[in-house]
Short mmCIF file of C-alpha atoms in Angstrom, two decimals:
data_model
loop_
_atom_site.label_atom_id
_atom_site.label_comp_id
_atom_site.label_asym_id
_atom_site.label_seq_id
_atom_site.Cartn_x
_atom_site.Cartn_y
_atom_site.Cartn_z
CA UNK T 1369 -105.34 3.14 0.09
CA UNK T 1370 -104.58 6.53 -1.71
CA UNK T 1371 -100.76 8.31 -2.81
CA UNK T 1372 -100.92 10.36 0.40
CA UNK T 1373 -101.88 7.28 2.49
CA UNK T 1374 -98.84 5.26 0.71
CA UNK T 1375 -96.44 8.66 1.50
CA UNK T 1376 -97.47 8.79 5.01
CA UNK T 1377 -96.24 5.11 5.44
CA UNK T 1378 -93.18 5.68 3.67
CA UNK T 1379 -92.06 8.69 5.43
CA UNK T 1380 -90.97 7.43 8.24
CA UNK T 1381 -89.67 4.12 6.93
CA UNK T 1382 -85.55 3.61 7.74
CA UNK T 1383 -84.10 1.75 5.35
CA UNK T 1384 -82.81 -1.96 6.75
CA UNK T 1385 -81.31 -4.57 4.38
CA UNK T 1386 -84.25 -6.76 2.77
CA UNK T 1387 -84.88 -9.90 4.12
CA UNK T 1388 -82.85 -9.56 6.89
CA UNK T 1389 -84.15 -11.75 8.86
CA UNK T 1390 -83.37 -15.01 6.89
CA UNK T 1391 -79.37 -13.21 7.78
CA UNK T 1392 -77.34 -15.15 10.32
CA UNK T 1393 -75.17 -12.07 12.47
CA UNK T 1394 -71.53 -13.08 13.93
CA UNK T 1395 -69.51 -10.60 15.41
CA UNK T 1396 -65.81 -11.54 15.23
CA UNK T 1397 -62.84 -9.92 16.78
CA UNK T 1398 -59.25 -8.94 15.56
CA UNK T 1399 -57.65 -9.13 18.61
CA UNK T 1400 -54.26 -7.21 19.08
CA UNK T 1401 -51.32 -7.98 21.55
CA UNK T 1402 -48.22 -5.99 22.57
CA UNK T 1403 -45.29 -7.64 22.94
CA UNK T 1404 -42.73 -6.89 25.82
CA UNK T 1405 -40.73 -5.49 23.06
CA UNK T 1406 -43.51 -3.19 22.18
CA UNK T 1407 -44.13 -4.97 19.08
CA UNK T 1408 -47.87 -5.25 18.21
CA UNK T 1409 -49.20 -8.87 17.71
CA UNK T 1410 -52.48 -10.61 15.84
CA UNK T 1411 -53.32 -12.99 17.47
CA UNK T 1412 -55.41 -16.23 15.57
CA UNK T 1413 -56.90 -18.88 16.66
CA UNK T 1414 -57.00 -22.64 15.17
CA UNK T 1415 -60.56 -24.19 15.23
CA UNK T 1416 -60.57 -27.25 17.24
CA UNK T 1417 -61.02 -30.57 14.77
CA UNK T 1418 -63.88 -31.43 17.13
CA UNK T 1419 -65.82 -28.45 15.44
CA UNK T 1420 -68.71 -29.60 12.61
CA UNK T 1421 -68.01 -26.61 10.77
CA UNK T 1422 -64.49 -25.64 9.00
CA UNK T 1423 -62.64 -28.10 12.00
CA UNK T 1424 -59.12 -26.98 11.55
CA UNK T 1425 -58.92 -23.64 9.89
CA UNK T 1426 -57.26 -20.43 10.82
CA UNK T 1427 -59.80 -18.13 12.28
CA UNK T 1428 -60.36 -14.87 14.70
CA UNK T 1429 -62.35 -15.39 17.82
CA UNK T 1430 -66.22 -14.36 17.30
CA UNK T 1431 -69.23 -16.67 16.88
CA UNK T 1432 -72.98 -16.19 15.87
CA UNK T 1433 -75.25 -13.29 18.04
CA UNK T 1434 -76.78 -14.86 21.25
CA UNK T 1435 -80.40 -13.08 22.76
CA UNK T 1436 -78.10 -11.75 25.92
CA UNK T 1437 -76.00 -9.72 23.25
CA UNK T 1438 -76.71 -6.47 23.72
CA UNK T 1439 -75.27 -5.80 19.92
CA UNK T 1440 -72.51 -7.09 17.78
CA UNK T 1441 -69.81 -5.54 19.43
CA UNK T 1442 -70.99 -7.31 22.64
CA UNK T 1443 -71.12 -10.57 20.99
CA UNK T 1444 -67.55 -9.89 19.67
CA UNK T 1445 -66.42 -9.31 23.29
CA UNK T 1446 -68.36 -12.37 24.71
CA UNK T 1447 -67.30 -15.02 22.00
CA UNK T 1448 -63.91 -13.95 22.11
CA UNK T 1449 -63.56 -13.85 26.63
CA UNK T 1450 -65.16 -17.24 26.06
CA UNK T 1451 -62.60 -19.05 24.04
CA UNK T 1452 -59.79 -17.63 25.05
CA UNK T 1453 -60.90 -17.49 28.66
CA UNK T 1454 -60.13 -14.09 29.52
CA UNK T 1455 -62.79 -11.84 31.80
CA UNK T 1456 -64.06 -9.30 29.12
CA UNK T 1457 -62.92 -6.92 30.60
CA UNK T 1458 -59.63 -7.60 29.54
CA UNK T 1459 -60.96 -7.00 25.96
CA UNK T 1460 -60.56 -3.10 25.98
CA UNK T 1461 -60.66 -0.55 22.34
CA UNK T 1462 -62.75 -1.86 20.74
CA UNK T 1463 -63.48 -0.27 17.53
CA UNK T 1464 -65.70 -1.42 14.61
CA UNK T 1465 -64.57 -2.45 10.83
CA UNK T 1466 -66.88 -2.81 7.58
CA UNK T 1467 -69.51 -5.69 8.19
CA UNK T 1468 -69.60 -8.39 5.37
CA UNK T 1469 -73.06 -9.44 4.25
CA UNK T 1470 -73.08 -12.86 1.95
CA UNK T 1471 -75.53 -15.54 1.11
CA UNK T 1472 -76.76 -16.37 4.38
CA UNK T 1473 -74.63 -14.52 6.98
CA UNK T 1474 -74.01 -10.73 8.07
CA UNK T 1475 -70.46 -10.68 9.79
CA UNK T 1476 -69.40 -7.47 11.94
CA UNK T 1477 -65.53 -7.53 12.67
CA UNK T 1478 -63.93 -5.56 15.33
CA UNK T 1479 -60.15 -5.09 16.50
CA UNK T 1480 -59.58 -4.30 20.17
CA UNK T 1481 -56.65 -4.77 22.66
CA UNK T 1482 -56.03 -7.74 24.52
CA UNK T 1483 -54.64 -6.97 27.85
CA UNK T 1484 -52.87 -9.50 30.69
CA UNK T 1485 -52.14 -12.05 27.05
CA UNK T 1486 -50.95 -14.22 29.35
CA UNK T 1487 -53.83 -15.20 30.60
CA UNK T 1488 -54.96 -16.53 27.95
CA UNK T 1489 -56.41 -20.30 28.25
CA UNK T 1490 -58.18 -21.26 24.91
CA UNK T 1491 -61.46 -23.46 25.05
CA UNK T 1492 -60.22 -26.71 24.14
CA UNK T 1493 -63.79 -27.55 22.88
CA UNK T 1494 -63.87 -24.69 20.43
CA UNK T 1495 -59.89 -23.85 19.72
CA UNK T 1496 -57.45 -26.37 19.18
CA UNK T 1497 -54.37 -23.57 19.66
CA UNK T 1498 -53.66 -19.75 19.48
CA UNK T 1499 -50.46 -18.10 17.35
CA UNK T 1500 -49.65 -14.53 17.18
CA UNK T 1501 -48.18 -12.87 13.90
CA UNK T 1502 -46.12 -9.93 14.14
CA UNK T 1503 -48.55 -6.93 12.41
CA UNK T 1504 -45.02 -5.45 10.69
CA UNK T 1505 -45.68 -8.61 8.49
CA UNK T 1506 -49.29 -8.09 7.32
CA UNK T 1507 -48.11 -4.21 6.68
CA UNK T 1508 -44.68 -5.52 4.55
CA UNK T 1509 -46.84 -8.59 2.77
CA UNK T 1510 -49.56 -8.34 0.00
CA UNK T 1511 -52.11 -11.66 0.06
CA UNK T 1512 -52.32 -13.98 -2.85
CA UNK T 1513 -55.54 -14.31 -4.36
CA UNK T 1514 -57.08 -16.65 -6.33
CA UNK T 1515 -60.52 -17.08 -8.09
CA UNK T 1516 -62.96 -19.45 -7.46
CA UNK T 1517 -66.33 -19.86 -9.41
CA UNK T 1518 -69.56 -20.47 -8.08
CA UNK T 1519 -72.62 -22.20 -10.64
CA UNK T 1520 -76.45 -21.72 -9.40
CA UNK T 1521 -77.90 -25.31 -8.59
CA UNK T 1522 -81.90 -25.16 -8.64
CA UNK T 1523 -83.47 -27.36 -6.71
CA UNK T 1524 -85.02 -30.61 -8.36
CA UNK T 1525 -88.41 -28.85 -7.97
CA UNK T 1526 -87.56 -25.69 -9.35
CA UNK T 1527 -90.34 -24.31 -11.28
CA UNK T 1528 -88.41 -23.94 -14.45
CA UNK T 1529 -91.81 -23.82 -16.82
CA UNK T 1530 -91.99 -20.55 -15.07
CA UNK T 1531 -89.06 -18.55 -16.35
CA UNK T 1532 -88.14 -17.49 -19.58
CA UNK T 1533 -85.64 -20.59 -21.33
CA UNK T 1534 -86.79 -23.38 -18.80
CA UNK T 1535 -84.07 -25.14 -17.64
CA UNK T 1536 -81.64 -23.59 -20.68
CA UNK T 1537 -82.11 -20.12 -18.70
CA UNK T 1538 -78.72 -18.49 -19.14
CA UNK T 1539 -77.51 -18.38 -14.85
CA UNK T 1540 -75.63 -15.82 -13.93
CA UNK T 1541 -72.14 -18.04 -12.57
CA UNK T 1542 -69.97 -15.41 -10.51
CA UNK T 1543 -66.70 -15.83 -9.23
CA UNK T 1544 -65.00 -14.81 -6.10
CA UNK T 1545 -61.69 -13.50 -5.00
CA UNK T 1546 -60.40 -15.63 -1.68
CA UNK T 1547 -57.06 -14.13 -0.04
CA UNK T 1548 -54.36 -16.38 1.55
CA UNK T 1549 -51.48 -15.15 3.89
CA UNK T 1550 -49.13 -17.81 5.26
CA UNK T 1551 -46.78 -17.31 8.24
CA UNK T 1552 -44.44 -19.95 9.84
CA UNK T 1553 -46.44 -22.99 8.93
CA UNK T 1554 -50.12 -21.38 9.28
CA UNK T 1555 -51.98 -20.61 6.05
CA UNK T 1556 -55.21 -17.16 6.70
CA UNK T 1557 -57.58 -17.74 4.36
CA UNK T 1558 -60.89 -16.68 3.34
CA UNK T 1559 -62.91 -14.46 5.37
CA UNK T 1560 -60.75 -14.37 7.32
CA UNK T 1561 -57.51 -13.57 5.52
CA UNK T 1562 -60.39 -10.59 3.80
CA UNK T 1563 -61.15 -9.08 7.04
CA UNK T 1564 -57.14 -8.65 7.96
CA UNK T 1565 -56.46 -7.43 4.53
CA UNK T 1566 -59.28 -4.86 5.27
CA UNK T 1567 -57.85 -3.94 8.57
CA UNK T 1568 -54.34 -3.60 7.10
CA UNK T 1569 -55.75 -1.31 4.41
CA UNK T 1570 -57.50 0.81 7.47
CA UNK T 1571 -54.28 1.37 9.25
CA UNK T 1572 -51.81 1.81 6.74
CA UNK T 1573 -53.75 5.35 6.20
CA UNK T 1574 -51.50 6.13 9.13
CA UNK T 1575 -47.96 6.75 10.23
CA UNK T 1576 -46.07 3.41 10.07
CA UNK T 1577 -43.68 4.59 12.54
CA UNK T 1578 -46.83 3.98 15.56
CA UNK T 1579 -46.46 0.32 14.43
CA UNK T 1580 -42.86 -0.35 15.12
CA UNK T 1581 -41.43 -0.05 11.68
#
């Protein structure tokens, strides 16, 4: 293979992120609600303690990308009609945020509008209860945030013979920020409490008055 062979393949190449497909995708939604008052809500749900992962925890509705997902707002649509048991069409503007990539996962988070909220029936399988929080208080309250560190762990059969310092090789340890917000009883952490921050930061580009304050 020559240069102009190599060129011709790169050309055309779009750029994707590398090694995608070792990447879980989620698509989660922010899901708002307006009171009678006018008041918008956010409403969160509370992971049922029957759940093997994170039983318990403060969480929006979403869930990992099925084949019949059309893309990841359509998962975000179908995860959250399914546990909170609302037709999807009653899941209407719906807009996309930044997507989070980590370790193993790629997360897309949306925020739409819940219509008819009182129709809401969570999946008792998947949520153990639903709460609302006024959006005036993620506008009027900054997060706490706290550090936590993370050490590399090689595997017992990492080849360490391999790389410069053997198994004194100087690991990069990294650290990383994870936001809490606690209303009435309920503590939002993690991602979370980072994807609401982000959303607050989106919106707060705008007039506050649109938001009831």
């Amino acid at each position: 293979m020559d240069t102009s062979a190599i060129i011709a393949k790169l050309k055309d190449h779009k750029p994707s992120i590398l090694g995608r497909e070792q990447y879980r995708e989620f698509g989660v939604l922010i899901p708002l609600i307006e009171t009678e008052q006018g008041q918008p809500h956010i409403l969160f749900e509370v992971r049922s303690m029957n759940m093997r992962s994170q039983p318990g925890d403060v969480c929006f509705p979403g869930g990992k990308m099925d084949s019949c997902d059309l893309d990841e707002c359509q998962c975000a649509i179908r995860e959250t009609s399914e546990e909170l048991g609302l037709e999807q069409t009653a899941i209407q503007d719906v807009f996309p945020l930044d997507y989070l990539i980590s370790e193993t996962r790629i997360v897309y988070p949306f925020a739409g509008i819940i219509k008819q909220p009182e129709q809401i029936t969570p999946n008792q399988s998947e949520v153990e209860r639903v709460f609302t929080v006024p959006l005036s208080f993620f506008l009027e309250t900054k997060p706490a945030r706290y550090k936590v560190a993370y050490q590399p762990m090689p595997e017992k059969d990492f080849p360490f013979e391999l790389i410069q310092g053997g198994k004194n090789y100087n690991w990069n340890a990294r650290s990383r920020e994870e936001l809490f917000y606690q209303y009435n009883g309920n503590v939002i952490w993690g991602l979370t409490a980072l994807i609401m921050s982000h959303f607050v930061r989106l919106i707060q580009a705008n007039d506050r008055t649109q938001f009831g304050e």
